[in-house]
Amino acid sequence: TKRRRVLRAPQVVTISFALVILCGTLLLMLPISSVSGESCGWLTALFTSTSATCVTGLILVDTLTAWTLFGQVVIILLIQIGGLGFMSIIFLMALMVKRKLSLSQRLMAASNFNLNDMSDTARLVRGALATTFTFEGVGAVILICCFWPKHGINAIWKGIFTSISAFCNAGFDIFGTEKIGSLSTYDDNPVVLLTVTTLIACGGLGFFVWEEIKRRRRWSRLSLYSKMVIVMTLFLLAFGTAFFLLSEYDNAGTMASMPFGQSLINALFQSTTLRTAGFNTIDLGAMRESSKLWSVILMFIGASPGSTGGGVKITTVVVLVMTVFSVMRGWPETIIRSRRIDKLIVYKALSVATLGLLLVMLTAGTILATSPSTSVDALFEAASAFSTAGLTAGVTGVAGGFSKIMLILAMFFGRVGPVSFALSISAAAGGEEKRRVLPEGQIWVG
C-alpha cells in the first residue's frame, strides 16, 4: 500500500498564501471590482492581489481611482489576512465555533509566525489577534477624526482602510494621486504622520514581543529575543531618521521647502515606513542616490519575526553580525549577551540572508534587462518587493511584463520566507541522509 503523504507546515503555509492570492485575483478580475466596469486583466489583478496578500503596497493602478468599493474591500481583506497570516484566520474561526486547535494546526501556526517550536502557540495567536484589532481600532478612530474635516463621511472608510494598511505594514492608500500620492497631502499634519508611524512600528515589532510585554511588564524580565528586537528597532528608527534628515533636508525635490520640525517628522516617517510599510510623504524618485542605497539596506533588514513586516528580519542581521564578531574573537560559537546561540539558528540566518540577497539581485537584474531604469532604482524596486516594503522609485509603473512577474515572485517569496519556501518544495526531513555518517571534508576559506 502507498504511504499517505502528509503536507508539512511550511508547505501548508506556502500553499495557503498562494490560494488566497488566487482567490483575490479572481475577485479583482470581476467587472464589479473596477471603476471602468470592465475586467482589469489577469496581470493587474494578480499583481494587486499578491501585493495586498503579501502586505507589500506596490501597485500598477491607483487604489482609489481604479477600484470600486467592492474592489477596495477585497484588497483590505487580503491585507488583513496577509498581515495576520492565514493560520491566524483559521484560529479566529475556531474560536468563533469554540473549537481547539489540533496538533497539525498548531504546527502550521508556529510556522506561520516563524517560531522554532509550538509551545504556547494558541496563546500567542490569541494575543496576536487581540493586539491587531486593538491597534487598528484605536488608529482608525484617530485617523477618522483627522480626515473628517476634508473628507466628511468618507473619512470613516479612509480611516479604517489606512489604519489596517498601516498596522499590517501594507502601504496601500485610498487618497488618489493628489500631489505625489500616498500620504503626501498630510506631510504637514503631525497627528496623522505620528499615528501611522506608530501603527507601522507596532505592527513591525512582532506579536511575540507584544505578548511578552503584556505578560512580564518589566524590561528586566523580558527575554533576550524581545530586548534585541526592541533595541534594534529603536536604533534603526533613530539612525534612519538622522540619516534622512541630514541627507534630504536641502534637497529641493524632497524636504528643502519644509520647516525643521516638519522635516524631522517626515524623516522619522520615512525611516519607519522603509522597514516594510510602503507609505510615503516625499517623492522617493527625487531622493539622492545615497538615500536610495541606504533605503535598500533598511528595507532588506525589515521588521522582526512573527510580525506583519517583511525583510530578512532584524534578528537575522544581529545573529550574522554577532557570528562574525565571535569568529573574530576566536570563540567556537556565536555569543550574544553571554548567551550561546544554537548553530541551527545561525545556519538558518545565513540561509535567509543569502537566499534573500540572491533573489533581490536576480529581480534587479531582470528589471534592468527588461525595463527602462537605472541600476539604483532597479535595486530599490527589487528590495522593496522582497522586503514587502512597497515603496517605489517609479520603476513598477513602467516595468515590462516579465519584470512585473519577477516582482510578483519576489513579493511572494519575501512574505512566505525564502527558507520556508525552500522547505515547502524540498523532500521530507528525517530521511536516510540525516542518519548517515559522512566523512569530513577539508575546505579552506578566507
Short mmCIF file of C-alpha atoms in Angstrom, two decimals:
data_model
loop_
_atom_site.label_atom_id
_atom_site.label_comp_id
_atom_site.label_asym_id
_atom_site.label_seq_id
_atom_site.Cartn_x
_atom_site.Cartn_y
_atom_site.Cartn_z
CA THR A 1 0.00 0.00 0.00
CA LYS A 2 1.13 3.52 -0.76
CA ARG A 3 2.03 5.71 2.16
CA ARG A 4 -0.25 8.67 2.58
CA ARG A 5 1.68 11.87 2.01
CA VAL A 6 1.22 14.45 4.75
CA LEU A 7 1.91 18.08 3.99
CA ARG A 8 4.35 19.75 6.35
CA ALA A 9 3.72 23.11 7.99
CA PRO A 10 5.87 25.21 5.58
CA GLN A 11 4.10 23.57 2.64
CA VAL A 12 0.65 24.34 4.05
CA VAL A 13 1.60 27.98 4.75
CA THR A 14 3.01 28.41 1.23
CA ILE A 15 0.00 26.79 -0.43
CA SER A 16 -2.46 28.77 1.71
CA PHE A 17 -0.86 32.08 0.71
CA ALA A 18 -0.94 31.02 -2.94
CA LEU A 19 -4.63 30.09 -2.70
CA VAL A 20 -5.52 33.40 -1.02
CA ILE A 21 -3.69 35.25 -3.81
CA LEU A 22 -5.55 33.20 -6.43
CA CYS A 23 -8.94 33.93 -4.85
CA GLY A 24 -8.09 37.62 -4.64
CA THR A 25 -7.02 37.64 -8.28
CA LEU A 26 -10.30 36.12 -9.42
CA LEU A 27 -12.33 38.61 -7.36
CA LEU A 28 -10.36 41.61 -8.62
CA MET A 29 -10.79 40.44 -12.22
CA LEU A 30 -14.57 40.78 -11.89
CA PRO A 31 -16.06 43.85 -13.63
CA ILE A 32 -17.69 44.83 -10.32
CA SER A 33 -14.21 45.44 -8.88
CA SER A 34 -13.15 48.01 -11.49
CA VAL A 35 -14.39 51.59 -11.74
CA SER A 36 -14.39 51.22 -15.53
CA GLY A 37 -16.94 48.39 -15.31
CA GLU A 38 -14.61 46.11 -17.27
CA SER A 39 -12.18 43.45 -16.09
CA CYS A 40 -8.76 44.90 -15.26
CA GLY A 41 -7.00 41.88 -16.77
CA TRP A 42 -5.22 38.97 -15.12
CA LEU A 43 -1.80 40.59 -14.69
CA THR A 44 -3.08 43.72 -12.91
CA ALA A 45 -5.38 41.60 -10.73
CA LEU A 46 -2.61 39.11 -9.91
CA PHE A 47 -0.09 41.86 -9.14
CA THR A 48 -2.54 43.73 -6.89
CA SER A 49 -3.70 40.56 -5.12
CA THR A 50 -0.11 39.46 -4.48
CA SER A 51 0.89 42.91 -3.25
CA ALA A 52 -2.10 43.05 -0.88
CA THR A 53 -1.80 39.48 0.45
CA CYS A 54 1.96 39.86 0.90
CA VAL A 55 1.31 43.27 2.55
CA THR A 56 3.67 44.99 0.13
CA GLY A 57 2.00 48.06 -1.35
CA LEU A 58 3.39 48.11 -4.89
CA ILE A 59 0.59 48.92 -7.35
CA LEU A 60 0.03 49.12 -11.08
CA VAL A 61 -3.15 51.22 -10.82
CA ASP A 62 -4.26 53.76 -8.23
CA THR A 63 -6.30 52.10 -5.48
CA LEU A 64 -8.84 54.94 -5.17
CA THR A 65 -9.48 55.73 -8.82
CA ALA A 66 -9.18 52.24 -10.34
CA TRP A 67 -11.10 50.08 -7.84
CA THR A 68 -14.73 50.31 -6.73
CA LEU A 69 -15.74 50.00 -3.09
CA PHE A 70 -16.10 46.24 -3.69
CA GLY A 71 -12.57 46.07 -5.06
CA GLN A 72 -11.22 48.12 -2.15
CA VAL A 73 -12.94 45.81 0.36
CA VAL A 74 -11.36 42.80 -1.36
CA ILE A 75 -7.94 44.48 -1.13
CA ILE A 76 -8.26 45.37 2.56
CA LEU A 77 -9.43 41.83 3.39
CA LEU A 78 -6.40 40.43 1.56
CA ILE A 79 -4.19 42.82 3.55
CA GLN A 80 -5.75 41.72 6.85
CA ILE A 81 -5.38 38.03 6.00
CA GLY A 82 -1.83 38.55 4.77
CA GLY A 83 -0.83 40.63 7.79
CA LEU A 84 -2.22 38.25 10.38
CA GLY A 85 -1.32 35.13 8.45
CA PHE A 86 -3.73 32.55 7.14
CA MET A 87 -3.44 30.34 10.23
CA SER A 88 -4.49 33.21 12.48
CA ILE A 89 -7.71 33.46 10.48
CA ILE A 90 -8.23 29.70 10.92
CA PHE A 91 -7.69 30.13 14.66
CA LEU A 92 -10.20 33.01 14.76
CA MET A 93 -12.81 30.84 13.07
CA ALA A 94 -12.05 28.03 15.53
CA LEU A 95 -12.61 30.44 18.42
CA MET A 96 -15.94 31.52 16.96
CA VAL A 97 -17.20 27.93 16.97
CA LYS A 98 -15.46 27.19 20.31
CA ARG A 99 -13.05 24.59 18.95
CA LYS A 100 -9.45 23.97 19.98
CA LEU A 101 -6.58 23.94 17.51
CA SER A 102 -5.43 20.46 16.51
CA LEU A 103 -1.76 19.46 16.73
CA SER A 104 -1.30 19.98 12.97
CA GLN A 105 -2.94 23.41 13.15
CA ARG A 106 -0.61 24.42 16.00
CA LEU A 107 2.38 23.32 13.93
CA MET A 108 1.16 25.38 10.98
CA ALA A 109 0.54 28.40 13.22
CA ALA A 110 4.08 28.12 14.59
CA SER A 111 5.41 28.02 11.03
CA ASN A 112 3.22 30.97 10.11
CA PHE A 113 4.77 33.08 12.91
CA ASN A 114 8.32 31.86 12.22
CA LEU A 115 8.57 30.16 15.62
CA ASN A 116 11.15 27.49 16.36
CA ASP A 117 8.64 25.42 18.35
CA MET A 118 4.91 25.36 19.02
CA SER A 119 4.91 25.97 22.76
CA ASP A 120 2.03 28.26 23.75
CA THR A 121 1.09 28.74 20.09
CA ALA A 122 -2.61 29.12 20.88
CA ARG A 123 -1.92 31.86 23.43
CA LEU A 124 0.37 33.67 21.01
CA VAL A 125 -2.17 33.59 18.17
CA ARG A 126 -4.95 34.75 20.50
CA GLY A 127 -2.72 37.59 21.67
CA ALA A 128 -1.82 38.47 18.08
CA LEU A 129 -5.48 38.82 17.17
CA ALA A 130 -6.23 40.97 20.24
CA THR A 131 -3.18 43.18 19.61
CA THR A 132 -4.04 43.63 15.95
CA PHE A 133 -7.66 44.62 16.43
CA THR A 134 -6.83 46.92 19.36
CA PHE A 135 -4.17 48.89 17.50
CA GLU A 136 -6.20 49.01 14.29
CA GLY A 137 -9.30 50.17 16.16
CA VAL A 138 -7.57 52.96 18.07
CA GLY A 139 -5.66 54.02 14.96
CA ALA A 140 -8.85 54.12 12.90
CA VAL A 141 -10.61 56.39 15.41
CA ILE A 142 -7.73 58.90 15.46
CA LEU A 143 -7.38 58.92 11.68
CA ILE A 144 -11.13 59.30 11.11
CA CYS A 145 -11.07 62.42 13.31
CA CYS A 146 -8.13 63.80 11.30
CA PHE A 147 -9.66 63.02 7.91
CA TRP A 148 -13.20 64.21 8.71
CA PRO A 149 -12.73 67.98 8.06
CA LYS A 150 -11.59 67.31 4.50
CA HIS A 151 -13.45 64.13 3.53
CA GLY A 152 -16.64 64.16 5.61
CA ILE A 153 -18.44 60.82 5.82
CA ASN A 154 -15.82 59.23 3.55
CA ALA A 155 -13.33 59.73 6.38
CA ILE A 156 -14.75 56.64 8.11
CA TRP A 157 -13.72 54.28 5.31
CA LYS A 158 -10.43 56.10 4.72
CA GLY A 159 -9.56 55.91 8.41
CA ILE A 160 -10.35 52.20 8.71
CA PHE A 161 -8.56 51.36 5.46
CA THR A 162 -5.45 53.39 6.36
CA SER A 163 -5.26 52.01 9.91
CA ILE A 164 -5.40 48.38 8.75
CA SER A 165 -2.97 49.05 5.93
CA ALA A 166 -0.54 50.78 8.31
CA PHE A 167 -0.57 48.19 11.11
CA CYS A 168 -0.25 45.36 8.60
CA ASN A 169 2.66 47.25 7.01
CA ALA A 170 0.91 47.13 3.63
CA GLY A 171 1.15 50.74 2.46
CA PHE A 172 -1.99 50.76 0.31
CA ASP A 173 -3.86 54.07 0.43
CA ILE A 174 -7.12 55.50 -0.94
CA PHE A 175 -6.19 59.17 -1.24
CA GLY A 176 -5.75 59.25 -5.00
CA THR A 177 -2.89 60.83 -6.91
CA GLU A 178 -3.10 64.34 -5.45
CA LYS A 179 0.44 65.78 -5.11
CA ILE A 180 2.65 62.66 -5.29
CA GLY A 181 0.12 60.20 -3.88
CA SER A 182 0.10 58.16 -0.66
CA LEU A 183 0.09 60.42 2.44
CA SER A 184 1.82 63.36 0.76
CA THR A 185 -1.23 65.59 1.31
CA TYR A 186 -0.70 65.13 5.07
CA ASP A 187 3.05 65.79 5.13
CA ASP A 188 2.37 68.80 7.38
CA ASN A 189 -0.05 67.00 9.74
CA PRO A 190 1.94 65.60 12.71
CA VAL A 191 -1.05 63.74 14.19
CA VAL A 192 -1.65 61.73 11.01
CA LEU A 193 2.05 61.03 10.43
CA LEU A 194 2.80 60.06 14.03
CA THR A 195 -0.32 57.86 14.21
CA VAL A 196 0.61 55.99 11.05
CA THR A 197 4.25 55.82 12.19
CA THR A 198 3.18 54.26 15.49
CA LEU A 199 0.92 51.73 13.76
CA ILE A 200 3.70 50.71 11.38
CA ALA A 201 6.29 50.38 14.15
CA CYS A 202 3.94 48.42 16.43
CA GLY A 203 2.95 46.07 13.62
CA GLY A 204 6.60 45.51 12.74
CA LEU A 205 7.65 44.81 16.33
CA GLY A 206 6.15 41.32 16.28
CA PHE A 207 3.34 39.57 18.11
CA PHE A 208 5.70 37.56 20.33
CA VAL A 209 7.29 40.76 21.67
CA TRP A 210 3.89 42.31 22.43
CA GLU A 211 2.78 39.13 24.19
CA GLU A 212 5.89 39.23 26.39
CA ILE A 213 5.42 42.92 27.16
CA LYS A 214 1.83 42.24 28.25
CA ARG A 215 2.81 39.27 30.44
CA ARG A 216 6.11 40.41 32.01
CA ARG A 217 5.71 44.21 32.03
CA ARG A 218 9.31 44.88 33.10
CA TRP A 219 12.38 45.34 30.95
CA SER A 220 14.49 43.11 33.21
CA ARG A 221 12.04 40.22 32.80
CA LEU A 222 11.94 40.31 29.01
CA SER A 223 13.71 37.58 27.05
CA LEU A 224 16.92 38.14 25.09
CA TYR A 225 14.89 37.99 21.87
CA SER A 226 12.45 40.74 22.87
CA LYS A 227 15.20 43.02 24.17
CA MET A 228 17.16 42.52 20.95
CA VAL A 229 14.14 43.36 18.77
CA ILE A 230 13.18 46.48 20.76
CA VAL A 231 16.73 47.87 20.95
CA MET A 232 17.45 47.24 17.27
CA THR A 233 14.09 48.70 16.22
CA LEU A 234 14.78 51.92 18.15
CA PHE A 235 18.34 52.08 16.81
CA LEU A 236 17.27 51.64 13.18
CA LEU A 237 14.48 54.21 13.57
CA ALA A 238 16.87 56.75 15.12
CA PHE A 239 19.63 56.06 12.60
CA GLY A 240 17.25 56.26 9.64
CA THR A 241 15.68 59.48 10.91
CA ALA A 242 19.06 61.17 11.40
CA PHE A 243 20.33 59.99 8.03
CA PHE A 244 17.32 61.16 6.00
CA LEU A 245 17.22 64.46 7.85
CA LEU A 246 20.88 65.16 7.03
CA SER A 247 20.72 63.75 3.51
CA GLU A 248 17.47 65.28 2.28
CA TYR A 249 16.92 68.49 4.26
CA ASP A 250 18.31 70.64 1.44
CA ASN A 251 17.02 68.52 -1.46
CA ALA A 252 14.61 70.67 -3.47
CA GLY A 253 12.79 67.54 -4.65
CA THR A 254 12.01 66.26 -1.16
CA MET A 255 12.40 68.29 2.07
CA ALA A 256 14.06 71.62 1.20
CA SER A 257 10.79 73.57 1.44
CA MET A 258 9.83 72.12 4.83
CA PRO A 259 10.47 73.82 8.20
CA PHE A 260 12.81 71.91 10.55
CA GLY A 261 10.00 70.42 12.66
CA GLN A 262 8.16 69.17 9.60
CA SER A 263 11.40 67.80 8.12
CA LEU A 264 12.10 65.91 11.36
CA ILE A 265 8.68 64.26 11.44
CA ASN A 266 8.87 63.37 7.73
CA ALA A 267 12.37 61.91 8.23
CA LEU A 268 11.04 59.78 11.11
CA PHE A 269 8.08 58.73 8.97
CA GLN A 270 10.38 57.82 6.08
CA SER A 271 12.70 55.83 8.36
CA THR A 272 9.73 53.89 9.77
CA THR A 273 7.89 53.22 6.52
CA LEU A 274 11.04 51.98 4.79
CA ARG A 275 11.12 49.00 7.08
CA THR A 276 8.33 47.26 5.13
CA ALA A 277 5.36 49.67 5.29
CA GLY A 278 5.04 51.30 1.86
CA PHE A 279 3.63 54.76 2.61
CA ASN A 280 5.47 57.92 1.60
CA THR A 281 5.17 61.67 2.06
CA ILE A 282 8.03 62.70 -0.22
CA ASP A 283 8.90 61.93 -3.83
CA LEU A 284 11.08 58.83 -3.50
CA GLY A 285 12.25 59.10 -7.09
CA ALA A 286 13.72 62.53 -6.29
CA MET A 287 15.82 61.27 -3.37
CA ARG A 288 19.58 61.39 -3.64
CA GLU A 289 21.35 58.19 -4.73
CA SER A 290 22.91 57.78 -1.27
CA SER A 291 19.46 57.93 0.32
CA LYS A 292 18.17 55.28 -2.06
CA LEU A 293 21.09 52.96 -1.26
CA TRP A 294 20.55 53.31 2.49
CA SER A 295 16.84 52.77 1.86
CA VAL A 296 17.70 49.47 0.19
CA ILE A 297 19.67 48.39 3.28
CA LEU A 298 16.86 49.34 5.67
CA MET A 299 14.26 47.58 3.51
CA PHE A 300 16.41 44.45 3.24
CA ILE A 301 16.74 44.28 7.04
CA GLY A 302 12.99 44.73 7.51
CA ALA A 303 10.98 44.10 10.66
CA SER A 304 11.06 41.32 13.27
CA PRO A 305 9.95 37.67 13.01
CA GLY A 306 6.29 36.96 13.70
CA SER A 307 5.29 40.49 12.71
CA THR A 308 3.29 41.96 9.84
CA GLY A 309 6.53 43.17 8.20
CA GLY A 310 8.97 41.53 5.83
CA GLY A 311 12.68 41.64 5.04
CA VAL A 312 15.28 39.18 6.28
CA LYS A 313 14.35 40.36 9.80
CA ILE A 314 16.25 42.25 12.49
CA THR A 315 17.26 39.13 14.41
CA THR A 316 18.78 37.56 11.30
CA VAL A 317 21.12 40.53 10.88
CA VAL A 318 22.03 40.58 14.58
CA VAL A 319 22.84 36.86 14.58
CA LEU A 320 25.03 37.20 11.48
CA VAL A 321 26.87 40.25 12.81
CA MET A 322 27.49 38.59 16.17
CA THR A 323 28.65 35.41 14.40
CA VAL A 324 31.28 37.43 12.55
CA PHE A 325 32.26 39.13 15.81
CA SER A 326 32.51 35.77 17.60
CA VAL A 327 34.73 34.34 14.84
CA MET A 328 36.98 37.42 15.04
CA ARG A 329 37.30 36.88 18.80
CA GLY A 330 38.15 33.22 18.27
CA TRP A 331 35.05 31.91 20.01
CA PRO A 332 33.81 28.47 18.85
CA GLU A 333 30.14 29.54 19.00
CA THR A 334 28.02 32.63 18.44
CA ILE A 335 27.59 34.56 21.71
CA ILE A 336 25.03 37.32 22.30
CA ARG A 337 24.93 38.94 25.74
CA SER A 338 26.51 35.90 27.43
CA ARG A 339 24.06 33.57 25.70
CA ARG A 340 25.12 30.82 23.29
CA ILE A 341 23.15 30.76 20.03
CA ASP A 342 22.35 27.34 18.59
CA LYS A 343 24.18 26.57 15.34
CA LEU A 344 20.92 25.69 13.60
CA ILE A 345 19.70 29.26 14.19
CA VAL A 346 22.96 30.61 12.77
CA TYR A 347 22.61 28.37 9.70
CA LYS A 348 19.01 29.50 9.19
CA ALA A 349 20.01 33.17 9.49
CA LEU A 350 22.77 32.66 6.94
CA SER A 351 20.38 30.86 4.58
CA VAL A 352 17.69 33.54 4.86
CA ALA A 353 20.15 36.37 4.17
CA THR A 354 21.86 34.55 1.29
CA LEU A 355 18.66 33.49 -0.46
CA GLY A 356 17.14 36.93 0.07
CA LEU A 357 20.19 38.67 -1.39
CA LEU A 358 20.22 36.35 -4.40
CA LEU A 359 16.52 36.97 -5.03
CA VAL A 360 16.96 40.76 -4.81
CA MET A 361 19.92 40.69 -7.22
CA LEU A 362 18.07 38.41 -9.67
CA THR A 363 14.99 40.65 -9.60
CA ALA A 364 17.07 43.81 -10.02
CA GLY A 365 18.94 42.24 -12.94
CA THR A 366 15.66 41.28 -14.61
CA ILE A 367 14.31 44.82 -14.21
CA LEU A 368 17.48 46.31 -15.69
CA ALA A 369 17.34 43.94 -18.66
CA THR A 370 13.67 44.44 -19.50
CA SER A 371 12.67 47.90 -18.22
CA PRO A 372 13.94 51.49 -18.55
CA SER A 373 15.56 52.23 -15.17
CA THR A 374 18.87 52.99 -13.51
CA SER A 375 20.74 50.35 -11.53
CA VAL A 376 20.00 52.07 -8.20
CA ASP A 377 16.27 52.36 -8.97
CA ALA A 378 16.14 48.72 -10.09
CA LEU A 379 17.83 47.62 -6.86
CA PHE A 380 15.46 49.85 -4.86
CA GLU A 381 12.40 48.30 -6.52
CA ALA A 382 13.69 44.73 -6.11
CA ALA A 383 14.49 45.24 -2.42
CA SER A 384 11.10 46.89 -1.92
CA ALA A 385 9.30 43.89 -3.41
CA PHE A 386 11.29 41.26 -1.50
CA SER A 387 11.06 43.09 1.82
CA THR A 388 7.33 43.75 1.18
CA ALA A 389 8.04 47.44 1.78
CA GLY A 390 6.06 48.51 -1.27
CA LEU A 391 7.87 51.79 -1.87
CA THR A 392 8.61 52.65 -5.47
CA ALA A 393 11.13 54.84 -7.23
CA GLY A 394 8.81 54.91 -10.27
CA VAL A 395 10.01 51.64 -11.82
CA THR A 396 6.92 49.46 -11.25
CA GLY A 397 4.68 51.75 -13.30
CA VAL A 398 6.92 51.49 -16.39
CA ALA A 399 8.14 47.93 -15.87
CA GLY A 400 7.67 45.38 -18.62
CA GLY A 401 5.55 42.27 -18.27
CA PHE A 402 8.46 39.99 -17.36
CA SER A 403 9.69 42.46 -14.73
CA LYS A 404 6.22 42.54 -13.18
CA ILE A 405 6.20 38.74 -12.96
CA MET A 406 9.58 38.83 -11.20
CA LEU A 407 8.28 41.47 -8.78
CA ILE A 408 5.27 39.23 -8.06
CA LEU A 409 7.58 36.30 -7.29
CA ALA A 410 9.82 38.49 -5.12
CA MET A 411 6.80 39.68 -3.10
CA PHE A 412 5.55 36.12 -2.64
CA PHE A 413 8.91 34.67 -1.61
CA GLY A 414 9.58 37.67 0.63
CA ARG A 415 6.31 37.20 2.55
CA VAL A 416 6.39 33.41 2.80
CA GLY A 417 10.10 33.47 3.58
CA PRO A 418 12.85 32.08 1.33
CA VAL A 419 13.74 29.28 3.74
CA SER A 420 10.10 28.32 4.35
CA PHE A 421 9.52 28.23 0.61
CA ALA A 422 12.63 26.09 0.10
CA LEU A 423 11.44 23.71 2.82
CA SER A 424 7.99 23.54 1.23
CA ILE A 425 9.40 22.18 -2.04
CA SER A 426 12.18 20.01 -0.57
CA ALA A 427 11.98 16.34 0.30
CA ALA A 428 10.59 15.43 3.69
CA ALA A 429 13.05 15.79 6.53
CA GLY A 430 14.17 12.87 8.67
CA GLY A 431 15.18 10.55 5.82
CA GLU A 432 18.24 8.39 5.45
CA GLU A 433 20.52 11.36 4.72
CA LYS A 434 20.17 12.63 8.30
CA ARG A 435 21.17 9.25 9.74
CA ARG A 436 24.23 8.71 7.55
CA VAL A 437 27.69 9.25 9.00
CA LEU A 438 29.74 11.07 6.35
CA PRO A 439 33.49 11.64 6.17
CA GLU A 440 34.69 15.15 6.95
CA GLY A 441 35.63 17.37 4.02
CA GLN A 442 38.52 19.82 4.35
CA ILE A 443 37.90 23.24 2.75
CA TRP A 444 39.99 26.38 3.23
CA VAL A 445 38.15 29.71 3.29
CA GLY A 446 39.12 33.35 3.79
#
